[in-house]
Short mmCIF file of C-alpha atoms and ligand atoms in Angstrom, two decimals:
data_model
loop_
_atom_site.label_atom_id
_atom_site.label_comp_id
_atom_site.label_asym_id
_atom_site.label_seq_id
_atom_site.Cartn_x
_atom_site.Cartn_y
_atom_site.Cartn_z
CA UNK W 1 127.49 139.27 72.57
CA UNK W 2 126.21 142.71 71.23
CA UNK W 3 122.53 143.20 70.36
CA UNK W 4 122.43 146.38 69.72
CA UNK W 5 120.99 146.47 66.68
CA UNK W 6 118.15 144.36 67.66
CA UNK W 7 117.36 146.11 70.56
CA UNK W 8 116.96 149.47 68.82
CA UNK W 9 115.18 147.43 66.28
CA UNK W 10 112.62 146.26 68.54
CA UNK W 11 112.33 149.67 69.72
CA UNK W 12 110.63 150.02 66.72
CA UNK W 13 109.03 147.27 66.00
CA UNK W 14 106.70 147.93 69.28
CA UNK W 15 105.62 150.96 67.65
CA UNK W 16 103.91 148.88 64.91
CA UNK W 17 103.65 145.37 65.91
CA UNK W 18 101.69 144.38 69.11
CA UNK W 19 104.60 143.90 71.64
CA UNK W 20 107.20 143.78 68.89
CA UNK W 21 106.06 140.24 67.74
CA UNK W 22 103.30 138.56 65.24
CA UNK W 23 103.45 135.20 68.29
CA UNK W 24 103.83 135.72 71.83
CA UNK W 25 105.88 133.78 72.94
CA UNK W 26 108.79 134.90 70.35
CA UNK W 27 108.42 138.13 72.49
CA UNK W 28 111.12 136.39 75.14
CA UNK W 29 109.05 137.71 77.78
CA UNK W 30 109.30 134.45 79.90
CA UNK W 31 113.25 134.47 79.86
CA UNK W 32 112.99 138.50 80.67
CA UNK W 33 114.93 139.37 77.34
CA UNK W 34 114.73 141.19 74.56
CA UNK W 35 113.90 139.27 71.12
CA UNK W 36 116.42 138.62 68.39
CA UNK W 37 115.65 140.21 64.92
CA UNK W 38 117.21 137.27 62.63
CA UNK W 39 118.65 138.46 59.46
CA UNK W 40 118.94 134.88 57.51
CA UNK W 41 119.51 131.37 58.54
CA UNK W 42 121.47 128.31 56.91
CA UNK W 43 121.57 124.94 58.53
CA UNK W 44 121.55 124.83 61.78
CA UNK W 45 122.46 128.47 62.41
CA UNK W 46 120.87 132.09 62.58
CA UNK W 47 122.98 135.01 62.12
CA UNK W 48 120.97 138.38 63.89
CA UNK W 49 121.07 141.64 62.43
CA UNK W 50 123.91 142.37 64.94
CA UNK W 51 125.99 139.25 62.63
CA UNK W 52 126.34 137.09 66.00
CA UNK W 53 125.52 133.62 64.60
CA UNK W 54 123.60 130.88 66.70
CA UNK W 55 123.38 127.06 67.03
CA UNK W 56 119.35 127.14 66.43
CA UNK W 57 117.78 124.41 68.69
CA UNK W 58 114.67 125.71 67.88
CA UNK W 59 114.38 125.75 64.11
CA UNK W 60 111.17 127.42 64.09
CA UNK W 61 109.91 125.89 66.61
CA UNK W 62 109.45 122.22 64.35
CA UNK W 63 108.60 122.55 61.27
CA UNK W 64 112.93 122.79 60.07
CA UNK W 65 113.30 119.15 60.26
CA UNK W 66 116.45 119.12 58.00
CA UNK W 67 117.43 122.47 59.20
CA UNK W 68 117.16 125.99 57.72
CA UNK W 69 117.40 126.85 53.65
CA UNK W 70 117.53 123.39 52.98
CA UNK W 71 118.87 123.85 49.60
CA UNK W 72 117.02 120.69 47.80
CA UNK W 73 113.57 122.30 49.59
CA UNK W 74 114.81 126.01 48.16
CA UNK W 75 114.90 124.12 44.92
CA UNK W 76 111.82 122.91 44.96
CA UNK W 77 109.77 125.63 46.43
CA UNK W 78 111.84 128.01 43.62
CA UNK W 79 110.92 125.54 40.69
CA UNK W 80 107.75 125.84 41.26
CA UNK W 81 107.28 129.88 42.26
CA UNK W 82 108.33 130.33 38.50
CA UNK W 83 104.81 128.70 37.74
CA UNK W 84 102.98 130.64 39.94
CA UNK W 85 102.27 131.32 43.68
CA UNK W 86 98.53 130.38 44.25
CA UNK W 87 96.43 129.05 42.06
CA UNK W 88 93.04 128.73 44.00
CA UNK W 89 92.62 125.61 42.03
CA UNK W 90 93.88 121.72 42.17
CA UNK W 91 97.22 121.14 40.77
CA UNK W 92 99.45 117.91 41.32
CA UNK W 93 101.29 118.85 44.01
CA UNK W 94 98.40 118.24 46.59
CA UNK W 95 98.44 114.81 45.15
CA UNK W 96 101.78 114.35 45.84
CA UNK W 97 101.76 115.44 49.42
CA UNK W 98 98.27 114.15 49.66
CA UNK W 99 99.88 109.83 49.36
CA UNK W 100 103.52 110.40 51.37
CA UNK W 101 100.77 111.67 54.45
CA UNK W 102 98.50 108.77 53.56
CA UNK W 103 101.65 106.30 53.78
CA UNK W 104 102.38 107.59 57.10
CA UNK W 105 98.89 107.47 58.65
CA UNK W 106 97.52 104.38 57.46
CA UNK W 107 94.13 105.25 59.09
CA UNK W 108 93.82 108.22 56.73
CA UNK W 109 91.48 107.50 53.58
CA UNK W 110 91.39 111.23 52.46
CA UNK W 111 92.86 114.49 53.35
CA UNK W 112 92.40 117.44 53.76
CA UNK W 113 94.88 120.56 53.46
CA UNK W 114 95.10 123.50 55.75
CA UNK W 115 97.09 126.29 56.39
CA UNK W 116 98.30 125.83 59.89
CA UNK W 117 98.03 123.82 62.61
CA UNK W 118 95.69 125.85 64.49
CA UNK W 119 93.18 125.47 61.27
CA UNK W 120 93.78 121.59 61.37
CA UNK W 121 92.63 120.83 64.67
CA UNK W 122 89.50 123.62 64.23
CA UNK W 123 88.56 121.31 61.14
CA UNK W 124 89.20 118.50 63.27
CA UNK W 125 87.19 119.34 65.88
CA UNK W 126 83.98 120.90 63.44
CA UNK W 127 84.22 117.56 61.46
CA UNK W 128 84.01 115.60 64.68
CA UNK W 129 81.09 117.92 66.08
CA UNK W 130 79.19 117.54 62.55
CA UNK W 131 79.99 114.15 62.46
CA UNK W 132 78.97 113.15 65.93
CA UNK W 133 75.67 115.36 65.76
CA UNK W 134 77.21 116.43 69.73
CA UNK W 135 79.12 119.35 71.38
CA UNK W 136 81.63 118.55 73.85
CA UNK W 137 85.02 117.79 73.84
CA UNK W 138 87.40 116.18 76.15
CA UNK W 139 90.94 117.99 76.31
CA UNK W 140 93.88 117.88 78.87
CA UNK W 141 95.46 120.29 81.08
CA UNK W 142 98.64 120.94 79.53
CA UNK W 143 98.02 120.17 76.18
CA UNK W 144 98.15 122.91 73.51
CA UNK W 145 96.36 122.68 70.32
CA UNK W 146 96.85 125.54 68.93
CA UNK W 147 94.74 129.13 69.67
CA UNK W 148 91.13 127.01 68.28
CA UNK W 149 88.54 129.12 70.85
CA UNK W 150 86.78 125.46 72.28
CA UNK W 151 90.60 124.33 72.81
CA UNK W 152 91.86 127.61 74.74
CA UNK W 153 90.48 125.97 77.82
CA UNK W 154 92.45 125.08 81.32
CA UNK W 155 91.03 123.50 84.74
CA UNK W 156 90.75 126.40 87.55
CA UNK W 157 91.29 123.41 89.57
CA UNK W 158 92.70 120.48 88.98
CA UNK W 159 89.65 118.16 88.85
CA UNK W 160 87.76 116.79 85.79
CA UNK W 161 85.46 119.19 85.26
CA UNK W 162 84.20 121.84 83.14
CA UNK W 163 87.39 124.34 82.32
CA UNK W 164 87.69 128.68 82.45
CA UNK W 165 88.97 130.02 79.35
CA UNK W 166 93.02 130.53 78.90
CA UNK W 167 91.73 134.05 77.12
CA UNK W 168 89.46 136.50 77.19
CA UNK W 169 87.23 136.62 74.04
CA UNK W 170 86.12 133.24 74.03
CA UNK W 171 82.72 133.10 74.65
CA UNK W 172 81.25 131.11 77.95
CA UNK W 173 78.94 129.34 76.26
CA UNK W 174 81.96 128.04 73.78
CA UNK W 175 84.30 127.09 76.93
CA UNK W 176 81.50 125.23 78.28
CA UNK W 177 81.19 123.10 75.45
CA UNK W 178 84.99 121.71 77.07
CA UNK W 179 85.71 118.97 79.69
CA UNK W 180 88.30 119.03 80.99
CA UNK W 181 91.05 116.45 82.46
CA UNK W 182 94.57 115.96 83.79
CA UNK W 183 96.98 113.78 81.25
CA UNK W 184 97.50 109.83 82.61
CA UNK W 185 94.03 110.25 84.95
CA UNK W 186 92.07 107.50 83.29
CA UNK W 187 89.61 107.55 86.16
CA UNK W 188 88.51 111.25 85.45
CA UNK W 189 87.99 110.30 82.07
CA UNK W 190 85.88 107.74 82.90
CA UNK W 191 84.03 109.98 85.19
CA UNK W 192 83.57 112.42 82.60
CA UNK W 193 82.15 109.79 79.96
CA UNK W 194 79.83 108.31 82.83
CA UNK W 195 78.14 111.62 83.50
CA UNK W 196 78.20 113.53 79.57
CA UNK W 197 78.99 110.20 77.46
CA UNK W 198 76.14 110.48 75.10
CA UNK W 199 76.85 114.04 74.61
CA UNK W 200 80.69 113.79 73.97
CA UNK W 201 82.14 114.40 70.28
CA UNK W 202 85.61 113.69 70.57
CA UNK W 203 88.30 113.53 73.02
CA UNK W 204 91.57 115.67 71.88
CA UNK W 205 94.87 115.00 72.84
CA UNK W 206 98.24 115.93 71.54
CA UNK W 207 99.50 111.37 72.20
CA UNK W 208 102.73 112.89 72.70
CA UNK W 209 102.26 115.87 74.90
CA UNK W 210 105.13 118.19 73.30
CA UNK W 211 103.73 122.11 74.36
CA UNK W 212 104.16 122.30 77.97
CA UNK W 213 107.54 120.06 78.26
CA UNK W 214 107.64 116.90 76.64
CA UNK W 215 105.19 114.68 79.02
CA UNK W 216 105.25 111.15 77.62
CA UNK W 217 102.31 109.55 78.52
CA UNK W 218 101.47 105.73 79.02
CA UNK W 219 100.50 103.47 76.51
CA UNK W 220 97.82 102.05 78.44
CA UNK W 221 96.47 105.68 78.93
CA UNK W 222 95.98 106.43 75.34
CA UNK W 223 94.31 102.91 74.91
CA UNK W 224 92.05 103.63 77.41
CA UNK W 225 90.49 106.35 75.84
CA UNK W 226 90.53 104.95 72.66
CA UNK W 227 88.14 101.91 74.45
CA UNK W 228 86.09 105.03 76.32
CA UNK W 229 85.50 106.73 72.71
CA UNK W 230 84.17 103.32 70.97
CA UNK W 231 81.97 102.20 73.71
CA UNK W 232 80.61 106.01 73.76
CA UNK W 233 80.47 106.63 70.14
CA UNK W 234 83.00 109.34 70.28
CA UNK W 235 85.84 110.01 68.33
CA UNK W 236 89.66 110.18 69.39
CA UNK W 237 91.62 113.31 67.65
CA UNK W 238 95.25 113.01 67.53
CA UNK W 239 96.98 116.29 67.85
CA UNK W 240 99.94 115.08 65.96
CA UNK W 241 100.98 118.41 65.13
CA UNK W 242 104.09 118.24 66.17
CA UNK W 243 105.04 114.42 66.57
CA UNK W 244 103.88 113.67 62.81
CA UNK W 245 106.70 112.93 61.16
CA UNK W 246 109.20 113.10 63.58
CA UNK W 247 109.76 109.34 64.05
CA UNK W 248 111.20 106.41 62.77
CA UNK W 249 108.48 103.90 63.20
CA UNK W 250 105.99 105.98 61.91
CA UNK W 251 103.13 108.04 63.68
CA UNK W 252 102.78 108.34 67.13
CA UNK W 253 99.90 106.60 66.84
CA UNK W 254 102.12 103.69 65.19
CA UNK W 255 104.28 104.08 68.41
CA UNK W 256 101.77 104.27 70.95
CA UNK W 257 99.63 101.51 69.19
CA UNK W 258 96.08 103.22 69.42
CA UNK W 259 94.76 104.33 65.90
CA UNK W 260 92.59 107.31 66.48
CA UNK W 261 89.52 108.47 64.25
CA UNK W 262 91.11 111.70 63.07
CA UNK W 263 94.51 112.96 63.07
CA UNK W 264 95.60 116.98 62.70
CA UNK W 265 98.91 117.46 61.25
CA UNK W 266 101.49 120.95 60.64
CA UNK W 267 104.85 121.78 61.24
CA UNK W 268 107.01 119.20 59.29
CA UNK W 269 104.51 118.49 56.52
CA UNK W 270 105.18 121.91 55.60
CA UNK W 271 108.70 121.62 55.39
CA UNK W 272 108.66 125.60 56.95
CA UNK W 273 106.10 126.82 54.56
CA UNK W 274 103.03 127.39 56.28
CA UNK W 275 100.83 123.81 56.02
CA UNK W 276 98.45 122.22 57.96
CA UNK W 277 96.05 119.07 57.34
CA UNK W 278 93.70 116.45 58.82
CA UNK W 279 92.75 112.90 58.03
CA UNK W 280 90.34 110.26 58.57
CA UNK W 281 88.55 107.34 57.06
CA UNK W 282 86.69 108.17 54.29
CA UNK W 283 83.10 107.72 56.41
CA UNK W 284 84.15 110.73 58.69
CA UNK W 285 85.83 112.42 55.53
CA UNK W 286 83.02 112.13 53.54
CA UNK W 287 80.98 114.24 55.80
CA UNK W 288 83.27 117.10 54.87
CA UNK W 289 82.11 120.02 51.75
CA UNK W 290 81.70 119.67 48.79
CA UNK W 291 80.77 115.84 49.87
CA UNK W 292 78.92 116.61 52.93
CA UNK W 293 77.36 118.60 55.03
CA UNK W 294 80.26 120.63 57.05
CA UNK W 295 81.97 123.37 55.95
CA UNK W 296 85.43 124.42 55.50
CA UNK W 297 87.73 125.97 52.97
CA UNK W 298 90.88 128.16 52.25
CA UNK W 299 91.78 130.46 50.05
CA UNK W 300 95.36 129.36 50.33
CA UNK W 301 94.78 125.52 51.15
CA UNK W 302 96.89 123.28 48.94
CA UNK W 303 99.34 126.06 48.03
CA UNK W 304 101.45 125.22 45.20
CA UNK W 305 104.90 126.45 47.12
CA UNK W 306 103.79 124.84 50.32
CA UNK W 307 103.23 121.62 48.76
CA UNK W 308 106.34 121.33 47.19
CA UNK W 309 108.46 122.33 50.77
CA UNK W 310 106.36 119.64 52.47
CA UNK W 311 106.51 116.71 49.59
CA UNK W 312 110.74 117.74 49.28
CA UNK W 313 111.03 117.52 53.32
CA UNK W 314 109.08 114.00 53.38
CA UNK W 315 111.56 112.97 50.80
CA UNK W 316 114.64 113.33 52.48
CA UNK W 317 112.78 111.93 55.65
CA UNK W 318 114.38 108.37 54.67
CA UNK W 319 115.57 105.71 57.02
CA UNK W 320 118.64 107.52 57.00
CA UNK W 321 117.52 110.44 57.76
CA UNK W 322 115.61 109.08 61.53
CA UNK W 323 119.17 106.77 61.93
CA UNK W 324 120.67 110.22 61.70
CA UNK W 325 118.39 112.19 64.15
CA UNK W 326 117.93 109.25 66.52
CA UNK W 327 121.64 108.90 67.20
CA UNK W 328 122.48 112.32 67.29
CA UNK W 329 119.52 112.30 70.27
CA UNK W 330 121.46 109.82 71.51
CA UNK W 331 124.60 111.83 71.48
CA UNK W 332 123.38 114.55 73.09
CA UNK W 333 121.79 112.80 75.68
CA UNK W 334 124.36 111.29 77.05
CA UNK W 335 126.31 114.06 77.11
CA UNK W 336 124.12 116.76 78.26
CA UNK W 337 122.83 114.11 81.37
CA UNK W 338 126.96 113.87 82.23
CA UNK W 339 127.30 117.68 82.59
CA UNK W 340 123.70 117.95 84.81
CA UNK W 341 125.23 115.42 86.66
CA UNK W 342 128.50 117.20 87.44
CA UNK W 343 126.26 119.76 89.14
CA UNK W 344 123.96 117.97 91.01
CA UNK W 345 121.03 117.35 88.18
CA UNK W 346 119.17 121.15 88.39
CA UNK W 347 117.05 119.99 85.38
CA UNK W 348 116.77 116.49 83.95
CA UNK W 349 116.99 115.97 79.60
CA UNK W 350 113.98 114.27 78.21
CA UNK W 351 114.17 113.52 75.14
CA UNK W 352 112.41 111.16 72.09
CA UNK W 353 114.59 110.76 68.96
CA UNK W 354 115.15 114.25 67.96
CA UNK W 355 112.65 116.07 70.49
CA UNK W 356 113.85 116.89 73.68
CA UNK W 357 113.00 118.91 76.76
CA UNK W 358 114.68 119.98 79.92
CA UNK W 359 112.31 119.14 82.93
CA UNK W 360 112.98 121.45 85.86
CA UNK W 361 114.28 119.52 89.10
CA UNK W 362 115.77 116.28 89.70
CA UNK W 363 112.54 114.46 89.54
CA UNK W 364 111.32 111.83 87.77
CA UNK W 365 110.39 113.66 84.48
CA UNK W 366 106.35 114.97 84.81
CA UNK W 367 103.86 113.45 82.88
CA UNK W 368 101.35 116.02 83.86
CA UNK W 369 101.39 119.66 83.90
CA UNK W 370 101.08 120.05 87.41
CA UNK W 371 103.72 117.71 88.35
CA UNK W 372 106.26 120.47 86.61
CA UNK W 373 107.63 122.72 89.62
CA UNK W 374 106.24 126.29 89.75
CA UNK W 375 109.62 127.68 89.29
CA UNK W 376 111.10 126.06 86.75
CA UNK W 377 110.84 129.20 84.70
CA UNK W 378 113.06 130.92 86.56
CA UNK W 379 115.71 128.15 86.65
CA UNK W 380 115.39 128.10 83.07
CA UNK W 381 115.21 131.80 81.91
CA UNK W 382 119.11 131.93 83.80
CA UNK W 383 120.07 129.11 81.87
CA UNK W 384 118.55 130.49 78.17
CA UNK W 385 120.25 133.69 78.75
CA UNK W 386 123.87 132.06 79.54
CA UNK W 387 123.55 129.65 76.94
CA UNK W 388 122.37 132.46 74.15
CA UNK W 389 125.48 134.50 75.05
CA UNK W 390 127.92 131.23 74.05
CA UNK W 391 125.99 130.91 71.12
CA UNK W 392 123.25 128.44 71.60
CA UNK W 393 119.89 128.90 71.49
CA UNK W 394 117.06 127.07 73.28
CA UNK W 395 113.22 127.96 72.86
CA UNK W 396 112.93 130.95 75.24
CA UNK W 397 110.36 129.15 77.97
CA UNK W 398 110.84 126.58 80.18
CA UNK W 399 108.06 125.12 78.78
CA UNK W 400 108.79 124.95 75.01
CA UNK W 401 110.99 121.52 73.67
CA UNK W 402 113.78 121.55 71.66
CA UNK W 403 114.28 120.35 68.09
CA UNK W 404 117.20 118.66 66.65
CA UNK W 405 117.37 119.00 62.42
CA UNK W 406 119.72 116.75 59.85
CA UNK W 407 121.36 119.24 60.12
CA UNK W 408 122.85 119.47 63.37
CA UNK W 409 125.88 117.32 63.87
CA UNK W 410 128.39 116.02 67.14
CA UNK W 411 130.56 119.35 66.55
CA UNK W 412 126.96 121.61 67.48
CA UNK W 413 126.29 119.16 70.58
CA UNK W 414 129.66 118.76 71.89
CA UNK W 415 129.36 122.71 71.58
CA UNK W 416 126.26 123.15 73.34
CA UNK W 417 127.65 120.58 75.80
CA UNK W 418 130.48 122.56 76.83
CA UNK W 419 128.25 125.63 76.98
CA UNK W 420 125.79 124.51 78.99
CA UNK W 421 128.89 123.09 81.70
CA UNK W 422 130.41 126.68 81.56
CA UNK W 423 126.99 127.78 82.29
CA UNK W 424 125.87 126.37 85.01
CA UNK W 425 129.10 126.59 86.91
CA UNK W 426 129.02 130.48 86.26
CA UNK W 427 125.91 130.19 87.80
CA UNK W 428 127.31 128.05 90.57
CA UNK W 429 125.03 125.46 90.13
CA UNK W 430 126.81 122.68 91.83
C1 LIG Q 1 102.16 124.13 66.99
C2 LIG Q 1 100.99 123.33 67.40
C3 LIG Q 1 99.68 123.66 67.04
C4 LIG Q 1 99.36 124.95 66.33
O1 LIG Q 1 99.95 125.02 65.08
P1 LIG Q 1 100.14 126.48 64.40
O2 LIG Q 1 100.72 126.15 63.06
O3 LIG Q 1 101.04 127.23 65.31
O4 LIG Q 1 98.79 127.07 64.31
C5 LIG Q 1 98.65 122.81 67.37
N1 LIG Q 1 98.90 121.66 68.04
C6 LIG Q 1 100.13 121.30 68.40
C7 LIG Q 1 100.33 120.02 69.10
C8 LIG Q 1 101.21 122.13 68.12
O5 LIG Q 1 102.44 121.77 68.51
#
């Protein structure tokens, strides 16, 4: 496949654009390529500026639920661009979007419209803080929740405790405001709450671990903390960033059966205009300006055209639309887990409905970051680069899930299917 073009192009692009890229990871570093410049996308393909087109697996890594240019969600976003772009002012469409979020997370008396993810779980976390009157948080090793400063936190090593900083920039004083834990180690949560309980505002979790491979957790996990947070007066965030929406049966929280206190939400609801929101009842919401007391705002919160992309996508999210994306999954599970099969099972497919992940080994499928093998991004970053040059494109790092869209169908999997056999006997993986 010739890249040419994109390679001279991101010749240039380094001269003005930090590494090439506005988000790092789009940089390819971890698969030790160059990135694609995309020229326009339909469905569930990108043509480059070099016209190679691409089975997209990542569809913007979520948010493309029913695929790229989605022509009902053009429509809609282009309806309402010829009344204006931003108003900086309430209009009906935040209504709108405002009740098909309620429906879907029942716990939710108000909400409250960002811009991104990243802003929702900030708000999440201030509102918690401010509601709480406390400081620290509870996160997990291997979460992500987006780039918030108290959130950009890891373990040095391993054991509940407080974390270093995943960046430089964030201040010490803000990373010590952050326990932190491994995922499915009730015991160190408990260990946590015992010593810091009446200082703890909320423990954060993504229920449905989805950044760092897709690391289903146990039910009886997540109800655990939910117990930890009443008898402490804490509250439980939901990271739902990326599972809202992506089920049949609802929430994750629906699936899992734990209701949490507040949930941040992005990606789908914005239908790939940028959206973000969180939700609670209306005795945490209420806290929130111009009711209460903490602060938070947007200049471009509610926007008109992002509005409309979310409400359209929620409204082709029917029953049919999950049937579709759940047996699709199904498809290309059984499929994919006959060709890693053939060659002795390098990787294993995870997958849940229309998310799915290829864990590194022949392992049971981690649940915690550090059961993931050190190498598996090497493994992978072979894989990536034979796959992109049949036409198929995964999220480039081992890490990052993959995203099936209504718009994918049994011609793109048994596609990918044959791709990824060719692939991994050229790389004699057998
Ligand atoms: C993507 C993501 C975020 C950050 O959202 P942005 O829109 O990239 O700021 C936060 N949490 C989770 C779980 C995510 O998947």
């Amino acid at each position: 496949m010739d890249r040419t073009k994109s390679d001279t192009m991101h010749r240039v692009a380094v001269e003005h654009l930090v590494g090439g890229v506005n988000s790092p990871v789009r940089a390819f570093k971890s698969v030790h390529g160059n990135p694609i410049y995309f020229d326009k996308a339909s469905g569930a393909h990108v043509t480059d500026i070099d016209g190679n087109v691409l089975v997209d697996f990542v569809q913007s890594w979520g948010p493309l639920i029913h695929g790229h240019s989605h022509p009902e969600i053009i429509g809609a976003v282009h309806e309402k661009m010829l009344n204006g772009t931003s108003f900086g002012a309430p209009h009906l469409g935040e209504i709108e979007l405002a009740k098909k979020v309620k429906n879907r997370f029942k716990h939710m008396d108000k909400v409250r419209f960002v811009s991104s993810g990243t802003e929702a779980v900030m708000s999440a976390v201030r509102l918690a803080r401010g509601y709480t009157n406390r400081d620290l948080l509870i996160k997990f090793e291997g979460c992500y929740h987006g780039h918030v400063d108290s959130l950009m936190v890891s373990s040095g090593s391993g054991l509940a405790t407080f974390g270093i900083a995943s960046s430089p920039g964030i201040p010490n004083d803000t990373v010590a405001t952050t326990l932190i834990c491994p995922l499915d180690d009730i015991e160190a949560v408990e260990f946590l709450f015992r010593e810091h309980g009446q200082e703890i505002a909320a423990v954060v979790i993504e229920p449905l671990p989805a950044n760092n491979g897709l690391l289903i957790q146990r039910n009886e996990f997540l109800t655990r903390l939910r117990t930890l947070c009443d008898e402490h007066n804490s509250l439980l965030i939901f990271d739902e960033v990326i599972s809202g929406f992506r089920f049949k049966h609802g929430s994750y929280s629906d699936i899992c059966g734990v209701t949490p206190d507040i949930t941040a939400l992005g990606k789908v609801i914005g239908g790939g205009l940028p959206v973000g929101a969180y939700g609670a009842r209306d005795e945490i919401m209420h806290k929130l300006s111009p009711l209460g007391p903490v602060y938070q705002a947007g200049t471009l919160s509610g926007n008109p055209l992002a509005m409309a992309a979310g409400a359209k996508t929620l409204d082709l999210l029917d029953e049919g639309a999950y049937d579709y994306l759940d047996n699709l999954g199904a498809f290309m599970e059984e499929k994919v887990r006959a060709v890693l099969e053939k060659h002795g099972n390098p990787m294993r497919l995870v997958r849940m409905e229309s998310l799915f992940w290829f864990s590194p080994g022949n392992l049971d499928p981690a649940i915690r970051a550090d059961q993931i093998p050190s190498d598996a991004g090497e493994l992978y970053a072979d894989v990536h680069r034979e796959l992109l040059e049949r036409g198929y494109m995964l999220a480039p790092s081992a890490y990052e899930i993959g995203f099936l869209s209504t718009s994918h169908n049994e011609t793109h999997i048994l596609g990918f299917v044959e791709a990824l056999d060719d692939s991994l006997t050229h790389l004699d993986w057998s």
